[in-house]
């Protein structure tokens, strides 16, 4: 399981790898939080998210968009997620803490999760995700 | 130049039909030879993708700040027929009505040069960066009013003067705003963010007018050499981002319903006249209005800081103009010799209406619309004027900025934020940001040289140079 930022002139392009789809979504989620709030994020409280969507790409976009929404309106910074995907249904338990300007203000706001360039593929080592965050 | 792209004139290039399957019209972009090596294949592909959309008129266009985005390329412009044409959030972006305005002051450079206290006070006054909350306590009803009335709501609430409204594109509000089409989630995000700058490339800059190229236009715009101005660049914040996210999902379904074939899911769209298209347009207009009110509130806070610190009269700080650069509008243009109302999408492009346009304030009708092109932290910003050539070639549009050429990952490897800030300070530019990371991300070298970009639009004639402003103090979100 890992993610890395790939060169992209305008936005933030992430490539993630994982053995399972659940872990792949978790990596995308961690990448999103790292871009926005940096690496100093603690697990103090839990939040649950439920999403339904027609295909894995939509499920991922909707999930990450919901994370953006909750993070902004509830001033939450998340550090981890336990994700379970069953067909078109996703349930996630997020762990995080309240936004702390001293530790979390150094990142970049993500405006949206783009479908452009979004791909979920797999090879012998597992799943590969490319995804673009608009910043 | 990229394979398959044809040169059609000085600074003019064509992407022929067939570059991607399903193109209805050719793509056309404006770029100098020297900027040609900054062009990404992905951006050309996106320009060609737009040309496949139903109802597109004449060309899929891009300005010289063209670069690889999502959906439309950044710098993209396309107009669609009201009958048979589409509207797409991919042609506007997540940051609906991201835009820029320029405020003049009666101050000279000697009054503000080296005044770190000015930059510090502005930074404390205008909430900036990730997680920053509004200094105003807005009610949900106030957010509704912002979305309906735009900048006028802000002026009615005491954040400005009525003359400011004459100096905004669309007078600071789009009448098609439909707040019923804006989700509860989007409204919720709008409540704590009125008057906040945001992050990324958003900024508030103290600048000095260094050069005047067109004295008559500069005088009409209220700009003079040596004058201190403030430029504000931001958008519709979380409310606009959520509106785009919500309607992309709705329009994905509409794309299937209306049997529209797309080369990119981010170009999800619907016929302009369809219920889904109308809902997006109404929600997008409401978000655009929120952005105009937001910039008006930030300008008001800036005026108060300047008034107090330099004993200025509020009314001595006039707004030059406010332009949107991520928006879709119903506008009247000449199509095949006939006046027609069309839906113009500008995604990282600026309206540049020429002389005689009824949309301009009376005293600017003979000059053309003020066009504001922000630079980057170390490079100049420019004021231009709209032209008839823009009306003829680009649906009254020009570039919006300099356009990135370097990714954030490369930028961070190349230089630290501290090094960039120290280098800029030597040049007389004070930079303030929530973190060094932000400064490294947005250092001057990551952008195309702004002077080359505006020179292209000037030479092509889709707007003409009026003045150059250089930064002396920068607040980055």
XYZ file of C-alpha atoms in Angstrom:
612
model
C 0.000 0.000 0.000
C 1.380 3.383 -0.972
C 0.668 6.633 -2.747
C 2.845 9.205 -4.482
C 2.335 12.574 -6.118
C 3.050 12.570 -9.856
C 4.062 15.700 -11.769
C 1.051 17.696 -13.006
C 1.304 21.358 -13.939
C -2.030 22.659 -12.670
C -3.339 20.285 -10.063
C -2.320 17.437 -7.756
C -2.085 14.041 -9.440
C -1.849 11.025 -7.167
C -0.903 7.438 -7.974
C -1.859 4.892 -5.353
C -1.259 1.143 -5.202
C -2.931 -1.456 -3.013
C -3.774 -5.138 -2.898
C -7.500 -4.589 -2.437
C -10.031 -1.990 -3.534
C -10.730 -1.160 0.132
C -7.058 -0.368 0.689
C -6.840 1.553 -2.589
C -9.661 3.867 -1.512
C -7.971 4.281 1.857
C -4.731 5.346 0.135
C -6.587 7.932 -1.986
C -8.225 9.244 1.174
C -4.859 9.510 2.989
C -3.351 11.311 -0.009
C -6.218 13.822 0.034
C -5.756 14.537 3.736
C -1.980 14.868 3.372
C -2.303 17.362 0.510
C -4.732 19.449 2.540
C -3.369 19.245 6.060
C 0.157 17.813 6.010
C 1.429 14.766 7.880
C 0.778 15.653 11.561
C -2.740 14.216 11.938
C -4.014 12.354 14.995
C -6.813 9.832 15.581
C -9.058 11.056 18.387
C -12.637 10.733 17.169
C -14.506 8.579 14.660
C -16.962 9.414 11.873
C -18.915 7.064 9.657
C -19.655 7.620 5.969
C -21.995 5.585 3.743
C -21.965 6.014 -0.051
C -23.792 4.327 -2.915
C -22.735 4.768 -6.535
C -22.968 2.902 -9.807
C -19.285 2.144 -10.462
C -15.967 2.148 -8.548
C -14.847 5.491 -10.024
C -18.078 7.223 -8.969
C -17.919 5.529 -5.588
C -14.410 6.894 -5.056
C -15.256 10.429 -6.271
C -18.398 10.552 -4.139
C -16.550 9.208 -1.093
C -13.696 11.716 -1.365
C -16.144 14.571 -2.088
C -18.040 13.643 1.071
C -14.763 13.663 3.020
C -14.063 17.168 1.675
C -17.514 18.298 2.785
C -17.310 16.864 6.315
C -13.756 18.027 6.790
C -14.716 21.591 5.866
C -18.048 22.033 7.643
C -17.017 20.194 10.817
C -13.384 21.444 10.781
C -12.113 17.860 10.906
C -8.715 16.546 9.868
C -8.628 12.801 9.300
C -5.728 10.448 9.812
C -7.071 7.028 8.927
C -10.014 5.108 7.502
C -11.369 1.579 7.625
C -13.203 1.104 4.363
C -15.488 -1.677 3.246
C -16.779 -1.854 -0.328
C -19.530 -4.239 -1.313
C -20.497 -3.784 -4.966
C -22.045 -0.347 -5.294
C -22.006 0.287 -1.540
C -19.217 1.793 0.535
C -19.029 2.184 4.280
C -16.116 3.911 5.954
C -15.141 4.665 9.524
C -12.845 7.678 9.574
C -10.555 8.580 12.438
C -9.406 12.123 13.010
C -9.293 15.240 15.128
C -10.376 18.871 15.088
C -8.550 21.252 12.733
C -5.621 22.869 14.535
C -4.239 25.926 12.668
C -0.811 25.436 14.278
C -0.394 21.962 12.783
C -2.778 21.815 9.824
C -2.747 25.233 8.106
C 0.230 24.521 5.866
C -1.528 22.483 3.193
C -3.479 23.248 0.054
C -7.250 23.378 -0.156
C -8.666 20.788 -2.564
C -11.600 22.245 -4.512
C -12.844 19.050 -6.066
C -12.179 15.476 -7.160
C -11.881 15.275 -10.931
C -13.018 12.514 -13.273
C -10.432 13.713 -15.807
C -7.537 11.285 -15.751
C -9.199 9.076 -13.135
C -8.393 5.427 -13.682
C -8.533 2.282 -11.574
C -6.544 -0.572 -13.112
C -4.823 -3.674 -11.804
C -1.758 -5.798 -12.491
C -0.129 -8.805 -10.828
C 0.674 -6.717 -7.726
C -2.837 -5.412 -7.221
C -4.791 -2.226 -7.945
C -3.371 1.018 -9.352
C -5.216 4.319 -9.065
C -4.503 7.609 -10.856
C -6.580 10.520 -9.594
C -6.530 14.316 -9.912
C -7.392 16.731 -7.119
C -8.264 20.268 -8.231
C -6.362 22.718 -6.033
C 4.816 22.233 -31.916
C 2.812 19.139 -31.063
C 2.146 16.729 -33.952
C -1.120 17.283 -35.772
C -1.416 20.978 -34.849
C -1.414 23.371 -37.818
C -0.081 26.900 -37.885
C -2.713 29.244 -39.346
C -1.115 32.631 -38.705
C 1.144 34.667 -36.469
C 0.487 33.285 -32.947
C -2.532 31.296 -34.240
C -2.783 27.500 -34.353
C -5.486 25.061 -35.395
C -6.324 21.603 -34.091
C -8.085 20.100 -37.126
C -11.289 18.093 -37.010
C -10.262 14.458 -36.589
C -7.556 15.138 -34.000
C -9.862 13.219 -31.676
C -12.922 11.285 -32.922
C -16.215 13.161 -33.001
C -14.958 16.743 -33.322
C -17.685 19.001 -34.713
C -15.485 22.065 -35.262
C -11.733 22.725 -35.306
C -9.865 23.793 -32.199
C -7.996 27.090 -32.290
C -5.484 28.519 -29.869
C -3.252 31.542 -29.618
C 0.366 31.014 -28.639
C 3.780 32.395 -29.600
C 6.550 30.149 -30.965
C 8.550 30.710 -27.794
C 5.658 29.670 -25.534
C 5.013 26.664 -27.817
C 7.458 24.483 -25.878
C 5.332 24.919 -22.738
C 2.285 23.390 -24.417
C 1.267 19.973 -23.106
C -0.253 17.307 -25.343
C -2.916 16.792 -22.662
C -4.068 20.400 -23.046
C -4.427 20.043 -26.833
C -6.347 16.816 -26.309
C -8.711 18.621 -23.921
C -9.171 21.469 -26.420
C -10.092 18.864 -29.054
C -12.434 17.069 -26.623
C -14.443 20.280 -26.156
C -14.904 20.444 -29.937
C -16.949 17.206 -29.740
C -19.685 18.774 -27.577
C -23.125 19.326 -29.154
C -23.978 22.826 -30.365
C -20.450 24.212 -30.245
C -20.111 27.310 -32.435
C -17.188 28.072 -34.730
C -14.243 26.769 -32.676
C -13.119 25.279 -29.432
C -10.775 28.076 -28.352
C -7.838 28.486 -25.996
C -5.906 31.532 -24.917
C -2.067 31.657 -24.614
C -2.190 30.634 -20.953
C -3.537 27.259 -22.155
C -2.575 24.346 -19.979
C -3.688 20.916 -18.935
C -6.704 21.021 -16.623
C -9.770 18.807 -16.227
C -12.688 18.835 -18.678
C -11.849 21.977 -20.662
C -8.191 22.995 -20.761
C -7.306 25.979 -18.574
C -7.509 28.998 -20.874
C -10.422 27.351 -22.719
C -13.346 29.236 -24.262
C -16.335 27.765 -26.095
C -19.727 29.115 -27.093
C -22.812 26.939 -27.566
C -26.110 27.618 -29.364
C -29.076 28.081 -27.074
C -30.983 25.637 -29.255
C -29.099 22.336 -29.398
C -26.129 23.484 -27.365
C -25.017 22.290 -23.957
C -23.837 23.685 -20.666
C -21.086 21.853 -18.765
C -19.472 22.296 -15.341
C -16.299 21.015 -17.035
C -16.217 24.363 -18.866
C -16.402 26.368 -15.654
C -14.542 24.340 -13.049
C -14.913 23.702 -9.339
C -14.068 27.285 -8.384
C -17.068 28.986 -9.973
C -16.378 32.683 -10.662
C -12.838 32.535 -9.521
C -11.922 36.059 -10.526
C -9.875 39.109 -9.863
C -10.441 42.766 -9.034
C -8.194 45.807 -8.825
C -8.574 48.547 -6.237
C -6.775 51.875 -6.645
C -5.442 54.051 -3.835
C -4.116 57.640 -3.712
C -0.864 56.269 -2.217
C 2.562 56.272 -3.888
C 5.228 53.577 -3.619
C 7.253 55.546 -1.047
C 4.228 55.470 1.287
C 4.034 51.679 1.459
C 7.428 50.269 0.374
C 8.897 48.046 3.088
C 5.802 48.415 5.287
C 5.638 44.857 6.599
C 3.058 46.062 9.115
C 0.660 46.722 6.204
C 1.074 43.189 4.865
C 0.798 41.724 8.391
C -2.390 43.692 9.106
C -3.991 42.709 5.793
C -3.022 39.090 6.473
C -4.655 39.191 9.917
C -7.754 40.949 8.567
C -8.504 38.770 5.532
C -8.852 35.103 6.576
C -6.419 33.168 4.410
C -5.468 29.554 3.694
C -6.850 26.102 4.485
C -9.351 26.010 7.339
C -9.615 29.818 7.691
C -13.046 30.961 8.870
C -14.898 34.178 8.115
C -14.562 37.181 10.400
C -18.261 37.870 9.679
C -21.080 35.880 11.209
C -23.315 35.230 8.236
C -26.758 33.714 8.634
C -28.095 31.147 6.145
C -30.502 33.895 4.997
C -27.553 36.196 4.308
C -25.912 33.461 2.215
C -29.162 33.128 0.228
C -29.117 36.892 -0.365
C -25.461 36.771 -1.441
C -26.376 34.138 -4.016
C -29.335 36.144 -5.315
C -27.874 39.643 -5.299
C -24.104 39.100 -5.487
C -21.963 42.193 -4.921
C -25.129 44.275 -4.454
C -25.911 42.291 -1.288
C -22.490 43.235 0.057
C -22.905 46.930 -0.772
C -26.427 46.952 0.718
C -24.913 45.423 3.881
C -22.336 48.222 4.081
C -19.365 46.482 2.442
C -18.726 49.081 -0.250
C -20.268 51.851 -2.303
C -22.770 51.608 -5.155
C -20.218 52.808 -7.718
C -18.368 49.514 -7.093
C -21.239 47.647 -8.755
C -20.829 49.549 -12.036
C -17.244 48.377 -12.023
C -18.018 44.650 -11.900
C -18.630 42.328 -14.824
C -22.436 41.769 -14.912
C -22.680 44.555 -12.272
C -21.584 41.899 -9.786
C -24.505 39.499 -10.172
C -26.064 37.110 -12.660
C -29.816 37.434 -12.784
C -30.297 33.746 -13.639
C -29.256 32.703 -10.104
C -31.566 29.986 -8.769
C -30.880 29.187 -5.119
C -33.329 26.260 -5.215
C -30.776 24.483 -7.397
C -28.024 24.984 -4.785
C -27.839 22.068 -2.341
C -28.149 22.381 1.430
C -24.560 21.141 1.625
C -23.288 23.932 -0.608
C -25.196 26.540 1.403
C -23.789 25.088 4.617
C -20.261 25.495 3.257
C -21.048 29.101 2.294
C -21.978 30.230 5.817
C -18.509 30.312 7.472
C -16.535 31.438 4.409
C -17.885 34.862 3.375
C -14.934 37.226 3.010
C -12.242 34.505 3.009
C -9.469 34.285 0.433
C -8.966 30.511 0.187
C -5.692 28.888 -0.820
C -3.673 27.707 -3.829
C -3.174 30.445 -6.399
C -5.540 32.868 -4.635
C -3.892 36.025 -3.382
C -4.143 39.585 -2.222
C -1.322 41.749 -3.570
C -0.182 45.302 -2.970
C 1.147 46.513 -6.310
C 2.618 49.632 -7.908
C 1.746 50.861 -11.410
C 5.117 50.702 -13.161
C 4.260 51.442 -16.782
C 1.423 52.997 -18.705
C 1.123 51.883 -22.339
C -2.210 53.537 -23.167
C -2.589 56.856 -21.314
C -6.174 57.521 -22.462
C -7.433 54.103 -21.337
C -5.430 54.253 -18.094
C -6.950 57.647 -17.274
C -10.446 56.320 -17.978
C -9.749 53.316 -15.707
C -8.436 55.649 -12.960
C -4.841 54.348 -13.080
C -1.706 56.486 -13.043
C 2.034 55.747 -12.996
C 3.522 55.189 -9.543
C 0.121 54.615 -7.928
C -0.335 51.890 -5.302
C -3.134 49.424 -6.056
C -4.443 46.232 -4.452
C -5.328 43.167 -6.489
C -7.644 40.504 -5.048
C -7.884 37.026 -6.601
C -10.354 34.465 -5.229
C -13.645 32.730 -5.953
C -16.805 31.140 -4.603
C -15.081 29.026 -1.943
C -16.622 25.767 -0.694
C -20.094 26.809 -1.830
C -18.982 26.887 -5.467
C -16.870 23.737 -5.142
C -19.846 21.822 -3.737
C -22.178 23.173 -6.446
C -19.834 21.879 -9.139
C -19.503 18.492 -7.402
C -23.281 18.132 -6.937
C -24.211 19.085 -10.486
C -21.477 16.983 -12.107
C -23.258 14.001 -10.620
C -26.676 15.147 -11.832
C -25.309 15.950 -15.297
C -23.619 12.568 -15.568
C -27.093 11.100 -15.515
C -28.327 13.752 -17.952
C -25.516 12.944 -20.378
C -26.875 9.399 -20.613
C -30.509 10.569 -20.692
C -29.876 12.901 -23.655
C -27.597 10.324 -25.351
C -24.551 12.599 -25.489
C -21.277 10.777 -26.158
C -18.340 12.200 -24.222
C -14.567 11.676 -24.467
C -14.100 12.656 -20.773
C -16.497 12.153 -17.845
C -15.523 15.569 -16.506
C -17.300 17.071 -19.554
C -20.673 15.815 -18.259
C -23.277 18.179 -19.670
C -26.909 18.676 -20.619
C -28.781 20.732 -23.216
C -28.945 24.351 -22.025
C -32.730 24.311 -22.228
C -33.154 20.986 -20.374
C -34.244 20.937 -16.697
C -30.814 19.579 -15.696
C -28.964 22.205 -17.761
C -31.129 24.993 -16.355
C -30.607 23.740 -12.801
C -26.833 23.732 -13.214
C -26.876 27.160 -14.848
C -29.014 28.600 -12.023
C -26.818 27.057 -9.312
C -23.639 28.135 -11.116
C -24.977 31.718 -11.390
C -25.875 31.686 -7.667
C -22.347 30.531 -6.829
C -20.882 33.202 -9.125
C -22.896 35.785 -7.195
C -21.532 34.468 -3.895
C -18.019 34.964 -5.337
C -18.734 38.583 -6.314
C -20.061 39.271 -2.814
C -16.999 37.530 -1.358
C -14.530 39.682 -3.309
C -16.559 42.759 -2.380
C -16.251 41.869 1.342
C -12.501 41.305 1.029
C -12.096 44.631 -0.777
C -14.091 46.373 1.964
C -11.801 44.911 4.643
C -8.774 46.029 2.600
C -10.119 49.559 2.232
C -10.688 49.772 5.991
C -7.109 48.684 6.715
C -5.695 51.239 4.252
C -8.013 54.009 5.469
C -6.933 53.514 9.072
C -3.247 53.021 8.459
C -2.757 55.878 5.984
C -5.636 58.206 7.027
C -7.365 57.799 3.646
C -10.979 58.476 2.776
C -12.868 55.295 1.889
C -14.151 56.949 -1.298
C -10.618 57.745 -2.472
C -10.048 54.030 -3.138
C -11.949 53.306 -6.339
C -12.488 49.878 -7.863
C -11.068 49.690 -11.416
C -12.999 46.548 -12.343
C -13.845 42.985 -11.303
C -13.649 40.141 -13.815
C -14.705 36.488 -13.587
C -12.445 33.906 -15.145
C -14.324 30.654 -14.444
C -17.902 31.087 -15.582
C -20.610 30.332 -18.171
C -22.761 33.200 -19.411
C -25.609 33.824 -21.803
C -24.220 36.555 -24.066
C -25.155 38.126 -27.368
C -22.575 37.629 -30.113
C -22.501 37.831 -33.897
C -22.650 34.333 -35.362
C -22.497 34.058 -39.169
C -23.555 37.693 -39.479
C -26.539 37.428 -37.110
C -26.850 38.510 -33.484
C -27.506 35.456 -31.363
C -27.658 34.694 -27.646
C -25.138 31.960 -26.933
C -23.776 30.231 -23.846
C -20.103 31.213 -23.516
C -17.973 29.065 -21.210
C -14.752 30.628 -19.940
C -12.508 28.273 -17.992
C -9.465 30.263 -17.012
C -10.269 32.994 -19.507
C -11.440 36.579 -19.113
C -14.256 38.482 -20.762
C -12.750 41.270 -22.893
C -15.670 43.162 -24.420
C -14.703 45.818 -26.919
C -15.789 49.441 -27.328
C -19.508 49.944 -27.890
C -20.621 47.026 -25.745
C -23.824 47.801 -23.860
C -22.481 45.788 -20.917
C -19.855 48.431 -20.131
C -20.361 51.395 -17.813
C -21.167 54.575 -19.798
C -17.798 56.248 -19.303
C -15.936 53.192 -20.612
C -18.109 52.530 -23.680
C -15.654 54.236 -26.020
C -12.598 52.574 -24.427
C -13.488 48.903 -23.926
C -13.745 46.713 -20.855
C -10.907 46.762 -18.322
C -9.228 43.339 -18.347
C -7.168 42.330 -15.316
C -4.437 39.728 -15.795
C -2.736 38.710 -12.559
C 0.933 37.712 -12.616
C 2.594 35.513 -10.035
C 4.266 36.525 -6.748
C 7.353 38.002 -8.390
C 6.102 38.904 -11.834
C 3.991 41.752 -13.120
C 0.243 41.908 -13.455
C -1.308 43.702 -16.410
C -4.325 45.815 -17.184
C -5.598 45.562 -20.729
C -8.698 46.707 -22.552
C -11.212 44.643 -24.513
C -11.354 44.957 -28.299
C -13.575 44.430 -31.315
C -11.072 41.773 -32.443
C -11.942 39.766 -29.318
C -15.624 40.092 -30.224
C -14.830 38.780 -33.735
C -12.356 36.016 -32.843
C -12.924 34.766 -29.301
C -16.493 35.614 -28.233
C -15.073 38.623 -26.414
C -12.456 36.683 -24.435
C -8.775 36.837 -23.596
C -6.277 35.146 -21.277
C -6.650 35.068 -17.468
C -3.145 34.750 -16.140
C 0.206 33.365 -16.944
C -0.503 29.634 -16.657
C 1.601 27.130 -14.742
C 4.517 25.369 -16.406
C 5.904 23.479 -13.417
C 4.175 20.976 -11.158
C 4.046 21.442 -7.414
C 6.251 18.378 -6.910
C 8.958 19.866 -9.174
C 8.597 23.291 -7.549
C 9.202 21.899 -4.064
C 12.253 19.942 -5.232
C 13.723 22.998 -6.903
C 13.457 25.510 -4.075
C 12.203 25.868 -0.540
C 9.567 28.423 0.422
C 12.106 30.179 2.647
C 14.531 30.574 -0.273
C 11.786 31.924 -2.527
C 10.615 34.418 0.131
C 14.204 35.592 0.770
C 14.837 36.033 -2.959
C 11.643 38.037 -3.393
C 12.430 40.202 -0.363
C 15.728 41.184 -2.025
C 13.635 42.362 -4.972
C 11.519 44.467 -2.606
C 8.559 42.058 -2.409
C 7.236 41.049 1.031
C 5.496 37.653 1.005
C 3.187 36.336 3.709
C 1.533 32.892 3.624
C 0.298 30.278 6.126
C 3.332 28.085 5.336
C 6.609 27.933 3.405
C 5.088 25.098 1.436
C 2.549 27.463 -0.139
C 5.297 29.890 -1.149
C 7.330 27.124 -2.823
C 4.215 25.879 -4.651
C 3.513 29.302 -6.081
C 6.985 30.689 -6.713
C 7.358 32.868 -9.846
C 9.277 30.207 -11.791
C 6.345 27.775 -11.843
C 4.388 30.088 -14.163
C 4.827 31.089 -17.777
C 6.327 34.572 -17.960
C 3.268 36.824 -17.702
C 4.782 39.428 -20.048
C 5.040 36.884 -22.871
C 1.440 35.727 -22.374
C -0.036 39.244 -22.471
C 2.193 40.171 -25.415
C 0.522 37.387 -27.422
C -3.029 38.589 -26.681
C -1.896 42.163 -27.420
C -0.302 41.148 -30.740
C -3.285 39.008 -31.754
C -5.439 41.997 -30.787
C -7.926 40.182 -28.524
C -7.094 42.781 -25.868
C -4.601 45.635 -25.788
C -2.078 46.593 -23.136
C -2.942 49.527 -20.895
C -0.671 49.280 -17.839
C 1.776 47.072 -15.951
C 1.773 46.657 -12.183
C 4.542 45.099 -10.094
C 3.982 43.461 -6.702
C 5.547 44.874 -3.522
C 3.555 42.860 -0.984
C 1.896 39.465 -1.441
C -0.519 37.483 0.695
C -0.891 33.903 -0.521
C -3.607 31.583 0.717
